[in-house]
PDB file of C-alpha atoms in Angstrom:
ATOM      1  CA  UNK A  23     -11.339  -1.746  27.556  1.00  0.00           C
ATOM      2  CA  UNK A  24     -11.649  -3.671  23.913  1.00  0.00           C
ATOM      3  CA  UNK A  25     -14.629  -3.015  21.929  1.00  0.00           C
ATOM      4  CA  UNK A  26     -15.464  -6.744  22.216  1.00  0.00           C
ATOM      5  CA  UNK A  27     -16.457  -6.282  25.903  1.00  0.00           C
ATOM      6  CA  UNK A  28     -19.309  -4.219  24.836  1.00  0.00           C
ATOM      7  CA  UNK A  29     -20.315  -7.298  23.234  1.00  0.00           C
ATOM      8  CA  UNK A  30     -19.227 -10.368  25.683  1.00  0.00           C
ATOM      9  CA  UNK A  31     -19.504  -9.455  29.383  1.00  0.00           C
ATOM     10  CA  UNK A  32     -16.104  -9.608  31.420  1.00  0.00           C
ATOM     11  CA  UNK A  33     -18.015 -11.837  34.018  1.00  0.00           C
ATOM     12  CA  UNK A  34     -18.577 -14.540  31.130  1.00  0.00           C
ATOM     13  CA  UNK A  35     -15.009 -14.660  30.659  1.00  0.00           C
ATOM     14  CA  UNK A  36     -14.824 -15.264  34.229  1.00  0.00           C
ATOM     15  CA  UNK A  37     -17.260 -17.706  34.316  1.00  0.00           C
ATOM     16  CA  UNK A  38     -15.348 -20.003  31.782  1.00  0.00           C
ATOM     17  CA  UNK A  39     -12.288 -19.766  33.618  1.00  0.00           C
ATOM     18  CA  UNK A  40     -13.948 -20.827  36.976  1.00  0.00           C
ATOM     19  CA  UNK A  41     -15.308 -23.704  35.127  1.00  0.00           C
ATOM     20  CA  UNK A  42     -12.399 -24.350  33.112  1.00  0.00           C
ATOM     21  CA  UNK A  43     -10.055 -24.599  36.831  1.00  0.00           C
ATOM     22  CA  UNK A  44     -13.334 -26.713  38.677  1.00  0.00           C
ATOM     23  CA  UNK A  45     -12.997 -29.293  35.856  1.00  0.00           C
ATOM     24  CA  UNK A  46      -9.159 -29.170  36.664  1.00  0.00           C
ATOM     25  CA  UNK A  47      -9.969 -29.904  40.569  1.00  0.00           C
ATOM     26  CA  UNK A  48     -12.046 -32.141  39.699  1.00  0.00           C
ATOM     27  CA  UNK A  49      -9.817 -34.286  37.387  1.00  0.00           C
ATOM     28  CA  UNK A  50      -6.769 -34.078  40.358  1.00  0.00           C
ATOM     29  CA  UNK A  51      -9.237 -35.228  43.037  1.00  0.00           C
ATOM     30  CA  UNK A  52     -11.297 -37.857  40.738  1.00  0.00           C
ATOM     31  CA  UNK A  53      -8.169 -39.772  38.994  1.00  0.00           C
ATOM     32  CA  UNK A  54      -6.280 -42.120  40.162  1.00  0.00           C
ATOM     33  CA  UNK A  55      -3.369 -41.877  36.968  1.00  0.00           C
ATOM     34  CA  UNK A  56      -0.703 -39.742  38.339  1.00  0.00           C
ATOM     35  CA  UNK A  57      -0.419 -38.369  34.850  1.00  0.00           C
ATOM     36  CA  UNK A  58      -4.052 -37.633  34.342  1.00  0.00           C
ATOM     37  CA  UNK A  59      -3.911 -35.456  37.396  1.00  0.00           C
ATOM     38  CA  UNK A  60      -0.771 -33.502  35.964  1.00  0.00           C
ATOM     39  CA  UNK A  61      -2.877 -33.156  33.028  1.00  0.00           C
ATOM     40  CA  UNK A  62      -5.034 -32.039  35.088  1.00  0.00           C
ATOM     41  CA  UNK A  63      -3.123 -29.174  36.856  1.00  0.00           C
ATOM     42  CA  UNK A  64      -1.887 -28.027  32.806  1.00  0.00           C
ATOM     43  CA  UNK A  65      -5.433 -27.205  32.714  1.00  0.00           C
ATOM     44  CA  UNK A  66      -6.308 -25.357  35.666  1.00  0.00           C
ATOM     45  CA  UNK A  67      -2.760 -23.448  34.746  1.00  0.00           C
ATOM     46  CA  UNK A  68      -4.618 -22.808  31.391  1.00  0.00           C
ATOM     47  CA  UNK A  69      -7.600 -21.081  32.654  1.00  0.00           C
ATOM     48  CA  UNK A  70      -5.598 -18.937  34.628  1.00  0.00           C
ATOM     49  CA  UNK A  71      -3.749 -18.057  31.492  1.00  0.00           C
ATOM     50  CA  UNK A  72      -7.101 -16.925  29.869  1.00  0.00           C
ATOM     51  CA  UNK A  73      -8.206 -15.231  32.778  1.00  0.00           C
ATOM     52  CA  UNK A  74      -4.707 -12.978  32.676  1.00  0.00           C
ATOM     53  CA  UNK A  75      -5.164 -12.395  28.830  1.00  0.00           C
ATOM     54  CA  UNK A  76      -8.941 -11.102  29.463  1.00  0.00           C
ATOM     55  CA  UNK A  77      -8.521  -8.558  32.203  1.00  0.00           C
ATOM     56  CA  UNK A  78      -5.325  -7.397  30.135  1.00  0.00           C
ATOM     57  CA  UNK A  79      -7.312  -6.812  27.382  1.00  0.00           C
ATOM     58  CA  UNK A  80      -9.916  -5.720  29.425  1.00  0.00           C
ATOM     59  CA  UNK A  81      -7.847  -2.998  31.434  1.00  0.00           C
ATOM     60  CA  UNK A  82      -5.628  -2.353  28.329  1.00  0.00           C
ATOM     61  CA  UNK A  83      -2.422  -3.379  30.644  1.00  0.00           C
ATOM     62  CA  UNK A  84       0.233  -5.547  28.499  1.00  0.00           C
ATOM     63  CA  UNK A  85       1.286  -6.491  31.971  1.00  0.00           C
ATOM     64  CA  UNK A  86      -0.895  -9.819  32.273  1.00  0.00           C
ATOM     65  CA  UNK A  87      -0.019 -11.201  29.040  1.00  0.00           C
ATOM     66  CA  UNK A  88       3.996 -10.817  30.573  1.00  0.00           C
ATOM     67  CA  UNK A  89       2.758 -12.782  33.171  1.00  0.00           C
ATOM     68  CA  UNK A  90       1.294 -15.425  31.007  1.00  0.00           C
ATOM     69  CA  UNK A  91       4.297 -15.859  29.493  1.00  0.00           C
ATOM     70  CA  UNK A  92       6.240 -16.525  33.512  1.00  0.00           C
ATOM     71  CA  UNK A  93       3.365 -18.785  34.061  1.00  0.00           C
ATOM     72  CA  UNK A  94       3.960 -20.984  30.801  1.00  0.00           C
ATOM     73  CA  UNK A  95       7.539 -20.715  31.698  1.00  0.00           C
ATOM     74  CA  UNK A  96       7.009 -22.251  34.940  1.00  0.00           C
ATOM     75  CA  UNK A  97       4.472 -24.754  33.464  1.00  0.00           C
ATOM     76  CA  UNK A  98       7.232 -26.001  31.226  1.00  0.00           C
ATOM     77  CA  UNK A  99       9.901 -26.513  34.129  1.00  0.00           C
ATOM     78  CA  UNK A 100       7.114 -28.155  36.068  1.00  0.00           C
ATOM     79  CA  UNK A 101       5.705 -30.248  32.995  1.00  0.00           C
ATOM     80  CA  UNK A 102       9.871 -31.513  32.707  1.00  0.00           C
ATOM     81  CA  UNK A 103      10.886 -32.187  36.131  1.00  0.00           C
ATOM     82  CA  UNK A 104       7.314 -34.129  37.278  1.00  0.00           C
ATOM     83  CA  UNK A 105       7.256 -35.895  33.937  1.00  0.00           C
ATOM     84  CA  UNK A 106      10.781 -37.141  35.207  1.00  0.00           C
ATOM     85  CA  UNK A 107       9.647 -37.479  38.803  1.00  0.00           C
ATOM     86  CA  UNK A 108       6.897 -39.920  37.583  1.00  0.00           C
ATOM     87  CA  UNK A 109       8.641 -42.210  34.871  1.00  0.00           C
ATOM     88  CA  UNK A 110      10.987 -42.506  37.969  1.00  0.00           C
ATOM     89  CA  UNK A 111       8.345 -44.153  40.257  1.00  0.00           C
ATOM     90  CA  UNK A 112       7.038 -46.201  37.217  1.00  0.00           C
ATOM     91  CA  UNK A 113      10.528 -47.559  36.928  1.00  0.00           C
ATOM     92  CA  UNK A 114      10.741 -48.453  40.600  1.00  0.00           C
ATOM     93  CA  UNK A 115       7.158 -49.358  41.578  1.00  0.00           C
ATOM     94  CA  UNK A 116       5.935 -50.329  37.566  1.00  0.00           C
ATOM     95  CA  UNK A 117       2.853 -48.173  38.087  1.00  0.00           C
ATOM     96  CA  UNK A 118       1.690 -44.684  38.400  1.00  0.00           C
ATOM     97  CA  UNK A 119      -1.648 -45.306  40.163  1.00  0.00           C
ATOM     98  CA  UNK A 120      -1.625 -43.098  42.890  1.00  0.00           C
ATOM     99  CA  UNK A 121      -3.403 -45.326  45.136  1.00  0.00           C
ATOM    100  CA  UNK A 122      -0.929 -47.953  45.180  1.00  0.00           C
ATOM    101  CA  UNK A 123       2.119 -45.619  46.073  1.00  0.00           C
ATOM    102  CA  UNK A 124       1.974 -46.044  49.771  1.00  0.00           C
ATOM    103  CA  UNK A 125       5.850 -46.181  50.453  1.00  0.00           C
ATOM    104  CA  UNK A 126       6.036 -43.022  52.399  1.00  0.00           C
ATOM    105  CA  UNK A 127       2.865 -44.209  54.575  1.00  0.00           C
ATOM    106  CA  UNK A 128       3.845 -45.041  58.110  1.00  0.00           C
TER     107      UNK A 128
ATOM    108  CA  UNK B  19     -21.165 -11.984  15.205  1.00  0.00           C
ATOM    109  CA  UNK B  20     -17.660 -12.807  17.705  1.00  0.00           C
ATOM    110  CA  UNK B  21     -20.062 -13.531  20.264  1.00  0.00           C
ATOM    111  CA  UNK B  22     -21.316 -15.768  18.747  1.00  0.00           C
ATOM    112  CA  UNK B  23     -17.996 -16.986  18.351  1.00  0.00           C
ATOM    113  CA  UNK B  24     -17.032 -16.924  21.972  1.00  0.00           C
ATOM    114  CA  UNK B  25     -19.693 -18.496  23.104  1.00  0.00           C
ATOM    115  CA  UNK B  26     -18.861 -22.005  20.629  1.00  0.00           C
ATOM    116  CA  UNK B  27     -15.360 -21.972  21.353  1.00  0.00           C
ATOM    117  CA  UNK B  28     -16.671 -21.511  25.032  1.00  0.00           C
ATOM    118  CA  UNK B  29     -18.837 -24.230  24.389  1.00  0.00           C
ATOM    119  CA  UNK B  30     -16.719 -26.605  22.766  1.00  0.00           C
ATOM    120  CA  UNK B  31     -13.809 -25.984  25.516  1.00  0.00           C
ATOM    121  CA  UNK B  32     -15.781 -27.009  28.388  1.00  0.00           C
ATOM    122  CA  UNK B  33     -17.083 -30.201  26.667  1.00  0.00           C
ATOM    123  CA  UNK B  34     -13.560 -31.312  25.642  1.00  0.00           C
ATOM    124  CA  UNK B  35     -11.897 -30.307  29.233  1.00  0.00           C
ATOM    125  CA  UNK B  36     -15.110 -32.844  30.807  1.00  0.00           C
ATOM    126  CA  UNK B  37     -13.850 -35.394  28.270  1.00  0.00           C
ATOM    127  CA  UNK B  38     -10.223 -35.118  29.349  1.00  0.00           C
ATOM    128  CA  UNK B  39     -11.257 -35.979  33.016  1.00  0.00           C
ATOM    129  CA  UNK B  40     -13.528 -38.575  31.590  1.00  0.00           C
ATOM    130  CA  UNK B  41     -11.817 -40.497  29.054  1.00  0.00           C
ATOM    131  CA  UNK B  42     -10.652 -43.671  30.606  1.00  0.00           C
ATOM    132  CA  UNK B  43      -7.632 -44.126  27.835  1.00  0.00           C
ATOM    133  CA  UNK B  44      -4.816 -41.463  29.283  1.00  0.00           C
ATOM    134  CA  UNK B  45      -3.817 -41.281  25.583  1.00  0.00           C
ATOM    135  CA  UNK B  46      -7.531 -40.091  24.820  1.00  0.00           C
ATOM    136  CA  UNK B  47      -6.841 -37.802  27.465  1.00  0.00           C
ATOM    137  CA  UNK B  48      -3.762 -36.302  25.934  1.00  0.00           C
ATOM    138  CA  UNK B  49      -5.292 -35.804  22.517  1.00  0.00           C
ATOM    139  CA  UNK B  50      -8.528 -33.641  24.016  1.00  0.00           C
ATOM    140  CA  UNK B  51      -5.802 -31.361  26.408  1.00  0.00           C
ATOM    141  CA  UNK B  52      -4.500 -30.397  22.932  1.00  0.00           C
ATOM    142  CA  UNK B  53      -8.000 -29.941  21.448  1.00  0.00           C
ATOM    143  CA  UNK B  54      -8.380 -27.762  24.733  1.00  0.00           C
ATOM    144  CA  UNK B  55      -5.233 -26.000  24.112  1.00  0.00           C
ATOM    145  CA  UNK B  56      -6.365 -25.155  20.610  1.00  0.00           C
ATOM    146  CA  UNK B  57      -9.711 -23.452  21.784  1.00  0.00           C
ATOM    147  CA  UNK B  58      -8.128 -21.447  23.949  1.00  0.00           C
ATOM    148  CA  UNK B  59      -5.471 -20.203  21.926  1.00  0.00           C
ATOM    149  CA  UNK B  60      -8.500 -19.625  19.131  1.00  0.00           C
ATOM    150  CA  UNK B  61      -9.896 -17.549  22.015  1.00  0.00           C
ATOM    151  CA  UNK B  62      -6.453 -15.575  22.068  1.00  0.00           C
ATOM    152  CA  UNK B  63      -6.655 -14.836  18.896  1.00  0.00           C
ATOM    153  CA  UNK B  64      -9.851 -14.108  17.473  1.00  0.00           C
ATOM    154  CA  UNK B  65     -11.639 -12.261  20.583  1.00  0.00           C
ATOM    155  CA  UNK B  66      -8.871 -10.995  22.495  1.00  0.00           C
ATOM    156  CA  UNK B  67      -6.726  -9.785  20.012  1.00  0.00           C
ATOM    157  CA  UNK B  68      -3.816 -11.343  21.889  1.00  0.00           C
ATOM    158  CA  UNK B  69      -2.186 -12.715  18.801  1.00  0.00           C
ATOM    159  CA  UNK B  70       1.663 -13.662  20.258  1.00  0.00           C
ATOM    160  CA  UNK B  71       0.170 -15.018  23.642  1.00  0.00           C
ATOM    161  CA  UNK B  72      -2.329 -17.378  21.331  1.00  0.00           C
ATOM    162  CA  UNK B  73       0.854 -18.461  18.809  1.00  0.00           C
ATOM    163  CA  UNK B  74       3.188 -18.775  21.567  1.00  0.00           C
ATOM    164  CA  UNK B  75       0.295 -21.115  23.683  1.00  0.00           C
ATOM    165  CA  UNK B  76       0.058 -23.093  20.532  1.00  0.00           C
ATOM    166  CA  UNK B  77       4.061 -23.768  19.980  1.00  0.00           C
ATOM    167  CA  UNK B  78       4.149 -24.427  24.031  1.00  0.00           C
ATOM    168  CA  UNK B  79       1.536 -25.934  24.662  1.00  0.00           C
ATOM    169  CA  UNK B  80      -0.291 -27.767  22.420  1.00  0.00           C
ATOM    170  CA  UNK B  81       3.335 -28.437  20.727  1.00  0.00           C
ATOM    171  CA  UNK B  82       5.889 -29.431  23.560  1.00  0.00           C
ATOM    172  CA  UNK B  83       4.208 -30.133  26.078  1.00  0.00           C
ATOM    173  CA  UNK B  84       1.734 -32.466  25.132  1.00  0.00           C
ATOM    174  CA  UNK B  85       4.052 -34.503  22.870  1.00  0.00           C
ATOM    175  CA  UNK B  86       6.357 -34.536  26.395  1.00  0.00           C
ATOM    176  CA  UNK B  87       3.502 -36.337  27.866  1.00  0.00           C
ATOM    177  CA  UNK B  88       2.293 -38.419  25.021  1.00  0.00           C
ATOM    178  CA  UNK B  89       5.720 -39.809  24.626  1.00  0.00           C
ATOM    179  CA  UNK B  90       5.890 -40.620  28.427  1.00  0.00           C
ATOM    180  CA  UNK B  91       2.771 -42.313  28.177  1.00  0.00           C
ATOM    181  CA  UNK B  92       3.599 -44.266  25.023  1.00  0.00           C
ATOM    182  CA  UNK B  93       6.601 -45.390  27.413  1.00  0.00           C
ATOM    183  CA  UNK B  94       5.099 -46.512  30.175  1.00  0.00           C
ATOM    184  CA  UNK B  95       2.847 -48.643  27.470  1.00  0.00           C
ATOM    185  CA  UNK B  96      -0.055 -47.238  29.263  1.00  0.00           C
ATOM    186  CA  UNK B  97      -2.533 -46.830  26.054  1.00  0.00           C
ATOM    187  CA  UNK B  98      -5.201 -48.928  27.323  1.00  0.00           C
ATOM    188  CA  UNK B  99      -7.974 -48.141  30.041  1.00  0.00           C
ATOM    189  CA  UNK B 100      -6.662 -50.444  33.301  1.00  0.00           C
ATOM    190  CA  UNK B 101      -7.448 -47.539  35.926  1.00  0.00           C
ATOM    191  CA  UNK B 102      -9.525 -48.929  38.101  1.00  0.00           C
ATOM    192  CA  UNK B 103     -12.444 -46.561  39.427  1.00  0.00           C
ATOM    193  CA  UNK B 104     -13.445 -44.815  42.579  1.00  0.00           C
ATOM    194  CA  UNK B 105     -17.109 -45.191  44.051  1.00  0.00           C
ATOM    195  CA  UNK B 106     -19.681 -43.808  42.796  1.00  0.00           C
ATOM    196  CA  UNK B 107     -20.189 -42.173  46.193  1.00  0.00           C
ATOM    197  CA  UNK B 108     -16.600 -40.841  45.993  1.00  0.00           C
ATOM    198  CA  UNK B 109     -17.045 -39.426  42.198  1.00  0.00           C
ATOM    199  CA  UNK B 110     -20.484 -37.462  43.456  1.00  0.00           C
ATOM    200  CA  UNK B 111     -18.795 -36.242  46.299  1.00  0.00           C
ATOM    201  CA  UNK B 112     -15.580 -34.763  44.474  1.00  0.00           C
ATOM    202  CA  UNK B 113     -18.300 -33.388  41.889  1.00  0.00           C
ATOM    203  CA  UNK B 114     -20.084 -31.461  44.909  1.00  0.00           C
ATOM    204  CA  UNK B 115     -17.247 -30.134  45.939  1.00  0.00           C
ATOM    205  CA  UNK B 116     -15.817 -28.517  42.696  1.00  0.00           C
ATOM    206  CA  UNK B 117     -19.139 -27.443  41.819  1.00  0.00           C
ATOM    207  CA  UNK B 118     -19.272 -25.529  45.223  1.00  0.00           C
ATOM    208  CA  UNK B 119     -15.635 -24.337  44.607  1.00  0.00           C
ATOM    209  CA  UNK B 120     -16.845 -23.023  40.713  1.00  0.00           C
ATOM    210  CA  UNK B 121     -20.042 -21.203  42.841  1.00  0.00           C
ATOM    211  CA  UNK B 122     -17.595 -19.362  45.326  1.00  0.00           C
ATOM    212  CA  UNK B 123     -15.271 -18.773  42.887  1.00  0.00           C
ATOM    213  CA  UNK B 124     -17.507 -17.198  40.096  1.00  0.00           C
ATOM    214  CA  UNK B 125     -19.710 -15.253  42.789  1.00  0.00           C
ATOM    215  CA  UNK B 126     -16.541 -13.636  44.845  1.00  0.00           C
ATOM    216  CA  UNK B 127     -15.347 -12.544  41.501  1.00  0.00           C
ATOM    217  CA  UNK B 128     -18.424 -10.709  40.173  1.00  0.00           C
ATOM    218  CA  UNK B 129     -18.792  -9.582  43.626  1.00  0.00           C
ATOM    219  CA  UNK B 130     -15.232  -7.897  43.348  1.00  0.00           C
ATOM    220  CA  UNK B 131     -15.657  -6.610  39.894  1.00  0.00           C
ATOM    221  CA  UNK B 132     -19.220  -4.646  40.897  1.00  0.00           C
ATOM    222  CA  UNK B 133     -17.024  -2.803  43.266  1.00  0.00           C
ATOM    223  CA  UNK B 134     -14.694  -1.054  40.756  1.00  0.00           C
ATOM    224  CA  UNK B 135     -16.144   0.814  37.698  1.00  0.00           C
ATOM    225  CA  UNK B 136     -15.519  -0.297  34.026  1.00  0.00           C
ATOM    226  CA  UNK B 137     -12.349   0.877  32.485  1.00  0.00           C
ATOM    227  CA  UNK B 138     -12.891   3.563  29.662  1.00  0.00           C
ATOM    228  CA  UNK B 139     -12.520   2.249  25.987  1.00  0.00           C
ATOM    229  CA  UNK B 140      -9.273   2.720  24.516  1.00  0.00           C
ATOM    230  CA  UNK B 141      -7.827   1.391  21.250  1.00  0.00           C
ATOM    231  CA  UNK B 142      -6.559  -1.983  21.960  1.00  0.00           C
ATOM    232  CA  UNK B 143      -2.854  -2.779  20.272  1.00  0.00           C
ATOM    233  CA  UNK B 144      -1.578  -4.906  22.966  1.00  0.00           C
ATOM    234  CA  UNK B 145      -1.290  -8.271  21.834  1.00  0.00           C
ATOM    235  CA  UNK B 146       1.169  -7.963  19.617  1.00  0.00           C
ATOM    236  CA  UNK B 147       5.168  -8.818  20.008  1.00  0.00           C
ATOM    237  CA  UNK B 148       6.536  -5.419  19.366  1.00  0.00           C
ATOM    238  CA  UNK B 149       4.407  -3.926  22.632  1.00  0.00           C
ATOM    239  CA  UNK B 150       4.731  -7.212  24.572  1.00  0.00           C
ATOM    240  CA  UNK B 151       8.545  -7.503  23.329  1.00  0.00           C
ATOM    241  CA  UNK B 152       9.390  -3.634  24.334  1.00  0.00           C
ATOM    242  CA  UNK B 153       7.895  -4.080  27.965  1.00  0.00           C
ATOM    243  CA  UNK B 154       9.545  -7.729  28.182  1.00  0.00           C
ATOM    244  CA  UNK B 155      12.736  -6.142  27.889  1.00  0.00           C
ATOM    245  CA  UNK B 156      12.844  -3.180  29.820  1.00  0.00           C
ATOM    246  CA  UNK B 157      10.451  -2.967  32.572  1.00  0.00           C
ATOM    247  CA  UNK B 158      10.722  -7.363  32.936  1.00  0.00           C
ATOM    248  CA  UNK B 159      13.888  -7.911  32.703  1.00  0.00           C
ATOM    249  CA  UNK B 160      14.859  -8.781  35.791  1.00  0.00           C
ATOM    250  CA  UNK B 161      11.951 -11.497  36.128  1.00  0.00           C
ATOM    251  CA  UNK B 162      12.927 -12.920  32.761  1.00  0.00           C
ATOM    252  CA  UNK B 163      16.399 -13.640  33.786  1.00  0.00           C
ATOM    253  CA  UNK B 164      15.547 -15.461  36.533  1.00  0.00           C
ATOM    254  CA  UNK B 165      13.103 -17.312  34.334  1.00  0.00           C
ATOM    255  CA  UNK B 166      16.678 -18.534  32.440  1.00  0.00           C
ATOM    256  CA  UNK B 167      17.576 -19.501  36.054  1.00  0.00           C
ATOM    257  CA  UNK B 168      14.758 -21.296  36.639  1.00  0.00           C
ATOM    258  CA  UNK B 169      14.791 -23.172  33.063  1.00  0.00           C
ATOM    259  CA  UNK B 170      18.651 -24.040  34.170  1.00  0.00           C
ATOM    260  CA  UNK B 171      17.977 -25.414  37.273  1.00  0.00           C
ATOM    261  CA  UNK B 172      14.557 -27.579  35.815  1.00  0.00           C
ATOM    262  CA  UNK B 173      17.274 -28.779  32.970  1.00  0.00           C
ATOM    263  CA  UNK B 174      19.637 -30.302  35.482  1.00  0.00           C
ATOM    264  CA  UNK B 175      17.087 -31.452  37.709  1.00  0.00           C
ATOM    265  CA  UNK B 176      15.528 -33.429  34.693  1.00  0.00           C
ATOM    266  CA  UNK B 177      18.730 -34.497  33.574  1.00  0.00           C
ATOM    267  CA  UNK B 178      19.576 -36.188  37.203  1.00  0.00           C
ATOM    268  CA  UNK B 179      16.794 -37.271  37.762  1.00  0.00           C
ATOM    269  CA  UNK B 180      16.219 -38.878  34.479  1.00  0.00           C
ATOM    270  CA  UNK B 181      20.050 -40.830  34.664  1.00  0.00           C
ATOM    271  CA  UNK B 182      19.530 -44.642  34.965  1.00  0.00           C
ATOM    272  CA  UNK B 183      19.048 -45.308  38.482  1.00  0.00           C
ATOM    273  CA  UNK B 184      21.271 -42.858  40.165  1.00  0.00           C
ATOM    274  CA  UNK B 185      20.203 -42.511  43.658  1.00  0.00           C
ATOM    275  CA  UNK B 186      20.977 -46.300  44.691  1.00  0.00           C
ATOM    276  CA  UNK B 187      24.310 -46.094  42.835  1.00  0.00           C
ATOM    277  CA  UNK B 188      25.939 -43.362  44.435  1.00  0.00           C
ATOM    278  CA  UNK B 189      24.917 -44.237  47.845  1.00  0.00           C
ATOM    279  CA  UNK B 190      26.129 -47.614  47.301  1.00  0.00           C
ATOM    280  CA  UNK B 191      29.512 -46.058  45.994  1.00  0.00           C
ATOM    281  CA  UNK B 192      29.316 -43.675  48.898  1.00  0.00           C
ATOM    282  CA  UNK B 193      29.320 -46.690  51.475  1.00  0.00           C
ATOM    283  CA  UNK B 194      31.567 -48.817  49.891  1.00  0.00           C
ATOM    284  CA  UNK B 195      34.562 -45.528  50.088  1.00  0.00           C
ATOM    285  CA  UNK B 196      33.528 -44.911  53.565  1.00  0.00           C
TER     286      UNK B 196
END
């Protein structure tokens, strides 16, 4: 455990995090951009993160920051291929408004 | 005095994520996600002494990725506010709901961290990139090359996907052999 947990609570840094990942599921259920709500899920990805850096420090274990690193990894592939995926369906449909992308209805 | 600290940086982090849902401009949006970014890597940094995690969230991050998505958005041309809103019903409904998902959330995990005892101080030296390097390279090395794999396979997916409109072409090319 770091000395600064003696001063800030573990269940504080939880408590960001949660809100930090609500906001996020908030954002992908609230927007209608299909970007926003990507934006969106880079956030929620982000609290994790911190999450994984606390209880590393907090338990001394290296391990979690390795695993922030394979979560940023993935968060770039993801951020590249969707980013793709989207400018795709603006090029077809000329919008990314997730309301009016009804082609695989019915 | 860090607390102090945290609890700004907390603070400020919240504020700016509520702004990035909020902001009707998506380029608005972009530029708070990077403010975001920067809080938490300050949090990295100055309170949990994880100094490569908090550079390398900086470089990814608020460096690469954002620009990725600012320059999409700058080429869609979609730097003005035309999203058209839900309901009010609909937004205070949504808002319920993740507030009851940040209740569960928050109370299962203090619940699960009453039931096992606080670690015993230690000197903390793990942030660094010598320690994360040395166990990135022996005991993860098998994860990290298939994180090469996985960067491969996201570069040629991009790559396809990103050709001018190659789906149509080849299956019209297909039925015209056939």
């Amino acid at each position: 455990m770091a000395p600064i947990f003696q001063e800030i609570p573990i269940s504080h840094f939880i408590l960001l995090s949660c809100t930090l990942f609500c906001i996020g599921v908030f954002g992908v259920l609230f927007r209608r951009n299909a970007i926003v709500i990507f934006m969106s899920v880079e956030l929620m990805l982000n609290s994790v993160n911190l999450l994984l850096v606390a209880f590393s420090a907090y338990h001394n274990d290296p391990a979690g920051q390795i695993f922030v690193f394979f979560v940023m990894a993935v968060a770039a592939a993801e951020v590249a291929v969707g980013l793709a995926i989207i400018t795709l369906i603006y090029r077809r449909m000329r919008t990314v408004d997730i309301a009016q992308l009804r082609a695989l209805r019915n | 005095m860090l607390a102090v600290v945290f609890y700004a940086l907390a603070a400020a982090t919240v504020a700016l994520a509520l702004l990035v849902i909020l902001a009707r401009n998506p380029v608005h949006s972009v530029l708070f996600l990077v403010l975001v970014f920067f809080g938490i890597s300050a949090m990295y940094l100055l309170i949990l002494d994880a100094s490569f995690v908090g550079v390398v969230n900086i470089i990814v991050y608020a460096g690469a990725i954002m620009v990725l998505f600012l320059y999409v958005i700058m080429l869609m041309n979609l730097n003005q506010a035309a999203e058209p809103r839900h309901p009010r019903w609909y937004a205070w409904a949504v808002g319920g709901a993740a507030a009851l998902l940040l209740l569960v959330l928050a109370s299962t995990a203090n619940l699960l961290l009453q039931r096992q005892g606080t670690p015993e101080a230690a000197p903390a030296d793990i942030g660094t990139a010598r320690t994360l390097g040395k166990i990135l390279y022996t005991d993860y090395i098998l994860p990290f090359e298939v994180a090469s794999v996985l960067f491969l396979v996201a570069i040629i997916g991009a790559v396809v996907l990103g050709r001018k409109d190659a789906p149509p072409a080849e299956e019209e090319t297909l039925t015209q052999n056939s």
